[in-house]
Amino acid sequence: MTKVLNIRLYRWLFSAIVLLMLSTDMMAMSTADSLKLRQLRKDMYQFYSRRRTNDFLNTISQLKALARQNKLEKEYYKAYGNEIIYTSSYIHRGKAIEMAKHLFAEAEREHSSYGLYTANYVLGTIHTALSHFDESASHLHDALEILKEDYPDENRAALYLALSKVERARGNRQQVLKYVEHVLTDPKSNNMHKMSALSYKCLVLYDMKASVEEQDKAYAEREQMKKKLGHDDNFGYVIDFNEALLHDDLEWAQQVVDSLPEANKTTQLHYYSRLYYAKKDYKKAYDYYLKYRHLFDSLNNDEIRKTSLDMGVMLDKARIENEAKDLRLANQRLEMDQIAHQLEEKRLQEYALSMAIENQRARLEEMEASRANDSLMAINKERELSEFQSKMDAREQAERARQLKWIAALVLTIIALVFIVVYALSRRKQLRKLREAYDKLEETTSAKERIESELRIARNIQMAMVPHLFPKTKGLDIYASMTPAKEVGGDLYDFVEIDDILYFCLGDVSGKGVPAALFMSMSARLFRTLCKYRLTPAEIAKAMNNELAQNNDNGMFVTMFIGLLHLKTGYLEYCNAGHNPPILDGEFIQMEANAPLGLWENLEYEGEALGDISGKQLFVYSDGLNEAENHDHDQYSDDRLLTFIREHRNMEAHQLIDLLTEDVQTHVNGAAPSDDMTMLCLREN
């Protein structure tokens, strides 16, 4: 016991020394470094929210270098963690996981507890977004243990809430209640943390069908916290509806459903169905359920079918790659068999040569014996008996030599026959394997042609989703084009003409390929549907964001510029959701920095307007245009784009986009496209 206390005392003393050193380093920072650190931290969060990737990464690099220079451990690892989460959200999730592993290794190498905490928290966040709840729980628990052990004064409420989300998804309701209790009893938890914890408690108790008294008590605690906080959270309408049904207060339940926003039509229809089911009006409940399913299916059936098709294509592609690997292995085995046969043939040749040498040696021995016999006859003629015996011995030796010769010839013949048989069987086996390889190659070629055909069909379907016929309204000149970087892409443009107003949009989905195409089709369908209600661009952005953010576990989003042009007056209303600023008569439009669509629910979007753009050229584009790179990785750039637009300001929309496309292709000079490229140009006279 005394030994344990001594260890804890030493650890406490070590932590105090480290904290003293850190505080000394902070005090030793120059005023210039302190101001620069504060500015870099501000720029980091600003560029993060606006998704300015190059500026964000450059700021992160400077912030990490400055933190290293001044030995600010926490500042360094916080910046590193933000860089990984940004990479996971906007650049490449696989690369983010590799960066998190490198962060983990660096923290271990430097024996940094805060670095290990940051690495585990980042990995837990990424795995939660991927619905890998076992891996997420493991990393979050490791992060929690580090805080308990090395940073006992740190606020752990965010970690407990993250674990509550994971355990509720895994169905471990009792564990959720334990985490909630940690948050509620921790004096360092703020009111927002406690509000979220009470929301989880109400949801879990309702799922567990707990007693009415227990649910009422939790609900009352949450209501008190809501008053103290001054606003509700995202679970508010769900918890109020559950509480109303718990007490059969159908009038209250009706008020909750009626208060749901019209933009979230599917959710409202679903809760109307639950409400009338509670009222035992099963006919209305069924009717609302049919409406809910019809609206839900109309928004999702096409995407589901396309997802199934694309998943099948991906599986076929993986199967073909595996078969190609098997074919390469089979070819390697054939080459190894051929080498083995060549070695066996060489061994047989060496054996035959050794037998020939042995036969020659026998001949030499026979000749030597003959010469010895002749010498004996010449030297000792009188010893005839002895000479005769010597001759007889020589004859016996010669006979044995001849027998050995015949035996050697017979052995060589048998070896030759065996070699011929083995070679014939091996050749036959090789031919059979070669035929099988050719058959597999033919199957692989057919499958590849089928996949290419299906991808061409998918591209044609996607290109058919964007309009190619443009309005012929008098005084309106509009044209647009879209060029995917892969077989299918994530960019979109669309327009809807209603009476004397024109809705139009241009968007860029995060990522490329099949997933981006699915998200693009959903976004285009939502835009066309919402235009029919004659909403403002800001209202359309808000409704699309709420719909796209639901069940968006993969963290996909779309940046979009939404415009509404009054054709009679030239009055332009617009809302920019994280997209590149459009160009009006050769100058960028200064706009509000709204968030992209699909990241978080219930965001408010600010709309803007321009008084009269009659006779002016409006150009909207995706970042695949200004970020198009050549073989030297030089981008087309904003400056070159502005110069081109200014020089062709009075040109018709169709001609402008065609000439600009040729100029970009000249700059790229055959390099593979890195992103989808979409452009829209209009002028109202």
PDB file of C-alpha atoms in Angstrom, residues 262-420:
ATOM      1  CA  GLU A 262     -43.471  21.966 -43.476  1.00  0.00           C
ATOM      2  CA  ALA A 263     -40.027  21.529 -44.966  1.00  0.00           C
ATOM      3  CA  ASN A 264     -39.665  18.273 -43.016  1.00  0.00           C
ATOM      4  CA  LYS A 265     -42.788  16.810 -44.636  1.00  0.00           C
ATOM      5  CA  THR A 266     -41.811  13.135 -44.318  1.00  0.00           C
ATOM      6  CA  THR A 267     -41.272  13.422 -40.538  1.00  0.00           C
ATOM      7  CA  GLN A 268     -44.590  15.273 -40.116  1.00  0.00           C
ATOM      8  CA  LEU A 269     -46.531  12.591 -42.045  1.00  0.00           C
ATOM      9  CA  HIS A 270     -44.840   9.840 -40.032  1.00  0.00           C
ATOM     10  CA  TYR A 271     -45.831  11.432 -36.699  1.00  0.00           C
ATOM     11  CA  TYR A 272     -49.386  12.091 -37.933  1.00  0.00           C
ATOM     12  CA  SER A 273     -49.646   8.352 -38.596  1.00  0.00           C
ATOM     13  CA  ARG A 274     -48.442   7.589 -35.037  1.00  0.00           C
ATOM     14  CA  LEU A 275     -50.862  10.191 -33.635  1.00  0.00           C
ATOM     15  CA  TYR A 276     -53.983   8.783 -35.312  1.00  0.00           C
ATOM     16  CA  TYR A 277     -52.905   5.271 -34.391  1.00  0.00           C
ATOM     17  CA  ALA A 278     -52.873   6.414 -30.751  1.00  0.00           C
ATOM     18  CA  LYS A 279     -56.345   7.924 -31.312  1.00  0.00           C
ATOM     19  CA  LYS A 280     -57.431   4.478 -32.624  1.00  0.00           C
ATOM     20  CA  ASP A 281     -58.476   6.080 -35.898  1.00  0.00           C
ATOM     21  CA  TYR A 282     -56.739   3.339 -37.834  1.00  0.00           C
ATOM     22  CA  LYS A 283     -58.060   4.413 -41.214  1.00  0.00           C
ATOM     23  CA  LYS A 284     -56.495   7.888 -40.964  1.00  0.00           C
ATOM     24  CA  ALA A 285     -53.365   6.381 -39.443  1.00  0.00           C
ATOM     25  CA  TYR A 286     -53.089   4.059 -42.429  1.00  0.00           C
ATOM     26  CA  ASP A 287     -53.807   6.883 -44.904  1.00  0.00           C
ATOM     27  CA  TYR A 288     -51.072   9.063 -43.386  1.00  0.00           C
ATOM     28  CA  TYR A 289     -48.704   6.117 -43.361  1.00  0.00           C
ATOM     29  CA  LEU A 290     -49.360   5.567 -47.081  1.00  0.00           C
ATOM     30  CA  LYS A 291     -48.689   9.267 -47.751  1.00  0.00           C
ATOM     31  CA  TYR A 292     -45.514   9.063 -45.699  1.00  0.00           C
ATOM     32  CA  ARG A 293     -44.319   5.964 -47.561  1.00  0.00           C
ATOM     33  CA  HIS A 294     -45.275   7.461 -50.923  1.00  0.00           C
ATOM     34  CA  LEU A 295     -43.308  10.671 -50.258  1.00  0.00           C
ATOM     35  CA  PHE A 296     -40.416   8.761 -48.720  1.00  0.00           C
ATOM     36  CA  ASP A 297     -40.279   6.303 -51.620  1.00  0.00           C
ATOM     37  CA  SER A 298     -40.585   9.075 -54.214  1.00  0.00           C
ATOM     38  CA  LEU A 299     -37.472  10.696 -52.717  1.00  0.00           C
ATOM     39  CA  ASN A 300     -35.515   7.512 -52.178  1.00  0.00           C
ATOM     40  CA  ASN A 301     -36.626   4.657 -54.507  1.00  0.00           C
ATOM     41  CA  ASP A 302     -34.563   5.812 -57.478  1.00  0.00           C
ATOM     42  CA  GLU A 303     -31.542   6.350 -55.259  1.00  0.00           C
ATOM     43  CA  ILE A 304     -31.992   2.930 -53.638  1.00  0.00           C
ATOM     44  CA  ARG A 305     -32.243   1.165 -56.993  1.00  0.00           C
ATOM     45  CA  LYS A 306     -29.222   3.005 -58.293  1.00  0.00           C
ATOM     46  CA  THR A 307     -27.317   2.253 -55.100  1.00  0.00           C
ATOM     47  CA  SER A 308     -28.136  -1.459 -55.522  1.00  0.00           C
ATOM     48  CA  LEU A 309     -26.995  -1.354 -59.143  1.00  0.00           C
ATOM     49  CA  ASP A 310     -23.759   0.433 -58.263  1.00  0.00           C
ATOM     50  CA  MET A 311     -23.097  -1.933 -55.385  1.00  0.00           C
ATOM     51  CA  GLY A 312     -23.541  -4.828 -57.793  1.00  0.00           C
ATOM     52  CA  VAL A 313     -21.092  -3.213 -60.189  1.00  0.00           C
ATOM     53  CA  MET A 314     -18.593  -2.706 -57.379  1.00  0.00           C
ATOM     54  CA  LEU A 315     -18.961  -6.330 -56.269  1.00  0.00           C
ATOM     55  CA  ASP A 316     -18.546  -7.565 -59.850  1.00  0.00           C
ATOM     56  CA  LYS A 317     -15.480  -5.401 -60.211  1.00  0.00           C
ATOM     57  CA  ALA A 318     -13.987  -6.824 -56.999  1.00  0.00           C
ATOM     58  CA  ARG A 319     -14.801 -10.362 -58.181  1.00  0.00           C
ATOM     59  CA  ILE A 320     -13.121  -9.698 -61.542  1.00  0.00           C
ATOM     60  CA  GLU A 321     -10.028  -8.330 -59.816  1.00  0.00           C
ATOM     61  CA  ASN A 322      -9.855 -11.472 -57.654  1.00  0.00           C
ATOM     62  CA  GLU A 323     -10.219 -13.668 -60.735  1.00  0.00           C
ATOM     63  CA  ALA A 324      -7.464 -11.686 -62.452  1.00  0.00           C
ATOM     64  CA  LYS A 325      -5.232 -12.306 -59.433  1.00  0.00           C
ATOM     65  CA  ASP A 326      -6.061 -16.039 -59.589  1.00  0.00           C
ATOM     66  CA  LEU A 327      -5.172 -16.014 -63.289  1.00  0.00           C
ATOM     67  CA  ARG A 328      -1.815 -14.369 -62.573  1.00  0.00           C
ATOM     68  CA  LEU A 329      -1.118 -16.970 -59.871  1.00  0.00           C
ATOM     69  CA  ALA A 330      -2.046 -19.761 -62.284  1.00  0.00           C
ATOM     70  CA  ASN A 331       0.386 -18.343 -64.878  1.00  0.00           C
ATOM     71  CA  GLN A 332       3.095 -18.172 -62.242  1.00  0.00           C
ATOM     72  CA  ARG A 333       2.431 -21.800 -61.303  1.00  0.00           C
ATOM     73  CA  LEU A 334       2.727 -22.794 -64.982  1.00  0.00           C
ATOM     74  CA  GLU A 335       6.059 -20.984 -65.215  1.00  0.00           C
ATOM     75  CA  MET A 336       7.286 -22.747 -62.050  1.00  0.00           C
ATOM     76  CA  ASP A 337       6.195 -26.145 -63.458  1.00  0.00           C
ATOM     77  CA  GLN A 338       8.043 -25.408 -66.703  1.00  0.00           C
ATOM     78  CA  ILE A 339      11.212 -24.490 -64.785  1.00  0.00           C
ATOM     79  CA  ALA A 340      10.871 -27.697 -62.728  1.00  0.00           C
ATOM     80  CA  HIS A 341      10.561 -29.782 -65.923  1.00  0.00           C
ATOM     81  CA  GLN A 342      13.614 -28.054 -67.388  1.00  0.00           C
ATOM     82  CA  LEU A 343      15.598 -28.853 -64.235  1.00  0.00           C
ATOM     83  CA  GLU A 344      14.431 -32.485 -64.355  1.00  0.00           C
ATOM     84  CA  GLU A 345      15.462 -32.732 -68.029  1.00  0.00           C
ATOM     85  CA  LYS A 346      18.881 -31.307 -67.194  1.00  0.00           C
ATOM     86  CA  ARG A 347      19.248 -33.799 -64.345  1.00  0.00           C
ATOM     87  CA  LEU A 348      18.450 -36.703 -66.700  1.00  0.00           C
ATOM     88  CA  GLN A 349      20.973 -35.402 -69.242  1.00  0.00           C
ATOM     89  CA  GLU A 350      23.670 -35.246 -66.542  1.00  0.00           C
ATOM     90  CA  TYR A 351      22.776 -38.775 -65.473  1.00  0.00           C
ATOM     91  CA  ALA A 352      23.030 -40.032 -69.065  1.00  0.00           C
ATOM     92  CA  LEU A 353      26.403 -38.294 -69.408  1.00  0.00           C
ATOM     93  CA  SER A 354      27.673 -39.942 -66.226  1.00  0.00           C
ATOM     94  CA  MET A 355      26.541 -43.352 -67.582  1.00  0.00           C
ATOM     95  CA  ALA A 356      28.396 -42.686 -70.842  1.00  0.00           C
ATOM     96  CA  ILE A 357      31.541 -41.788 -68.891  1.00  0.00           C
ATOM     97  CA  GLU A 358      31.168 -44.992 -66.891  1.00  0.00           C
ATOM     98  CA  ASN A 359      30.830 -46.999 -70.138  1.00  0.00           C
ATOM     99  CA  GLN A 360      33.952 -45.331 -71.542  1.00  0.00           C
ATOM    100  CA  ARG A 361      35.801 -46.169 -68.351  1.00  0.00           C
ATOM    101  CA  ALA A 362      34.772 -49.803 -68.781  1.00  0.00           C
ATOM    102  CA  ARG A 363      36.113 -49.776 -72.345  1.00  0.00           C
ATOM    103  CA  LEU A 364      39.425 -48.359 -71.159  1.00  0.00           C
ATOM    104  CA  GLU A 365      39.651 -51.040 -68.509  1.00  0.00           C
ATOM    105  CA  GLU A 366      38.975 -53.670 -71.220  1.00  0.00           C
ATOM    106  CA  MET A 367      41.730 -52.277 -73.437  1.00  0.00           C
ATOM    107  CA  GLU A 368      44.119 -52.110 -70.499  1.00  0.00           C
ATOM    108  CA  ALA A 369      43.366 -55.737 -69.680  1.00  0.00           C
ATOM    109  CA  SER A 370      44.008 -56.703 -73.322  1.00  0.00           C
ATOM    110  CA  ARG A 371      47.326 -54.891 -73.353  1.00  0.00           C
ATOM    111  CA  ALA A 372      48.325 -56.578 -70.119  1.00  0.00           C
ATOM    112  CA  ASN A 373      47.423 -59.959 -71.623  1.00  0.00           C
ATOM    113  CA  ASP A 374      49.538 -59.282 -74.734  1.00  0.00           C
ATOM    114  CA  SER A 375      52.424 -58.223 -72.526  1.00  0.00           C
ATOM    115  CA  LEU A 376      52.229 -61.447 -70.561  1.00  0.00           C
ATOM    116  CA  MET A 377      52.227 -63.526 -73.798  1.00  0.00           C
ATOM    117  CA  ALA A 378      55.365 -61.696 -75.052  1.00  0.00           C
ATOM    118  CA  ILE A 379      57.255 -61.820 -71.768  1.00  0.00           C
ATOM    119  CA  ASN A 380      56.522 -65.377 -70.622  1.00  0.00           C
ATOM    120  CA  LYS A 381      55.773 -67.632 -73.601  1.00  0.00           C
ATOM    121  CA  GLU A 382      56.670 -70.729 -71.694  1.00  0.00           C
ATOM    122  CA  ARG A 383      54.007 -70.132 -69.166  1.00  0.00           C
ATOM    123  CA  GLU A 384      51.222 -71.047 -71.567  1.00  0.00           C
ATOM    124  CA  LEU A 385      49.015 -72.310 -68.855  1.00  0.00           C
ATOM    125  CA  SER A 386      49.229 -69.112 -67.090  1.00  0.00           C
ATOM    126  CA  GLU A 387      48.781 -67.192 -70.299  1.00  0.00           C
ATOM    127  CA  PHE A 388      45.699 -69.227 -71.201  1.00  0.00           C
ATOM    128  CA  GLN A 389      44.263 -68.523 -67.793  1.00  0.00           C
ATOM    129  CA  SER A 390      44.996 -64.879 -68.264  1.00  0.00           C
ATOM    130  CA  LYS A 391      43.204 -64.959 -71.618  1.00  0.00           C
ATOM    131  CA  MET A 392      40.224 -66.642 -70.048  1.00  0.00           C
ATOM    132  CA  ASP A 393      40.145 -63.961 -67.355  1.00  0.00           C
ATOM    133  CA  ALA A 394      40.406 -61.290 -69.994  1.00  0.00           C
ATOM    134  CA  ARG A 395      37.524 -62.844 -71.911  1.00  0.00           C
ATOM    135  CA  GLU A 396      35.409 -62.969 -68.765  1.00  0.00           C
ATOM    136  CA  GLN A 397      36.200 -59.337 -68.105  1.00  0.00           C
ATOM    137  CA  ALA A 398      35.323 -58.456 -71.684  1.00  0.00           C
ATOM    138  CA  GLU A 399      32.058 -60.359 -71.342  1.00  0.00           C
ATOM    139  CA  ARG A 400      31.255 -58.490 -68.178  1.00  0.00           C
ATOM    140  CA  ALA A 401      32.143 -55.233 -69.908  1.00  0.00           C
ATOM    141  CA  ARG A 402      29.826 -56.101 -72.803  1.00  0.00           C
ATOM    142  CA  GLN A 403      27.081 -56.986 -70.305  1.00  0.00           C
ATOM    143  CA  LEU A 404      27.612 -53.657 -68.553  1.00  0.00           C
ATOM    144  CA  LYS A 405      27.416 -51.921 -71.911  1.00  0.00           C
ATOM    145  CA  TRP A 406      24.067 -53.567 -72.750  1.00  0.00           C
ATOM    146  CA  ILE A 407      22.773 -52.852 -69.256  1.00  0.00           C
ATOM    147  CA  ALA A 408      23.810 -49.185 -69.596  1.00  0.00           C
ATOM    148  CA  ALA A 409      22.120 -48.972 -73.001  1.00  0.00           C
ATOM    149  CA  LEU A 410      18.955 -50.570 -71.566  1.00  0.00           C
ATOM    150  CA  VAL A 411      18.957 -48.159 -68.604  1.00  0.00           C
ATOM    151  CA  LEU A 412      19.403 -45.185 -70.931  1.00  0.00           C
ATOM    152  CA  THR A 413      16.535 -46.435 -73.082  1.00  0.00           C
ATOM    153  CA  ILE A 414      14.245 -46.813 -70.053  1.00  0.00           C
ATOM    154  CA  ILE A 415      15.226 -43.334 -68.808  1.00  0.00           C
ATOM    155  CA  ALA A 416      14.508 -41.875 -72.241  1.00  0.00           C
ATOM    156  CA  LEU A 417      11.093 -43.563 -72.346  1.00  0.00           C
ATOM    157  CA  VAL A 418      10.252 -42.356 -68.840  1.00  0.00           C
ATOM    158  CA  PHE A 419      11.315 -38.823 -69.798  1.00  0.00           C
ATOM    159  CA  ILE A 420       9.158 -38.926 -72.938  1.00  0.00           C
TER     160      ILE A 420
END
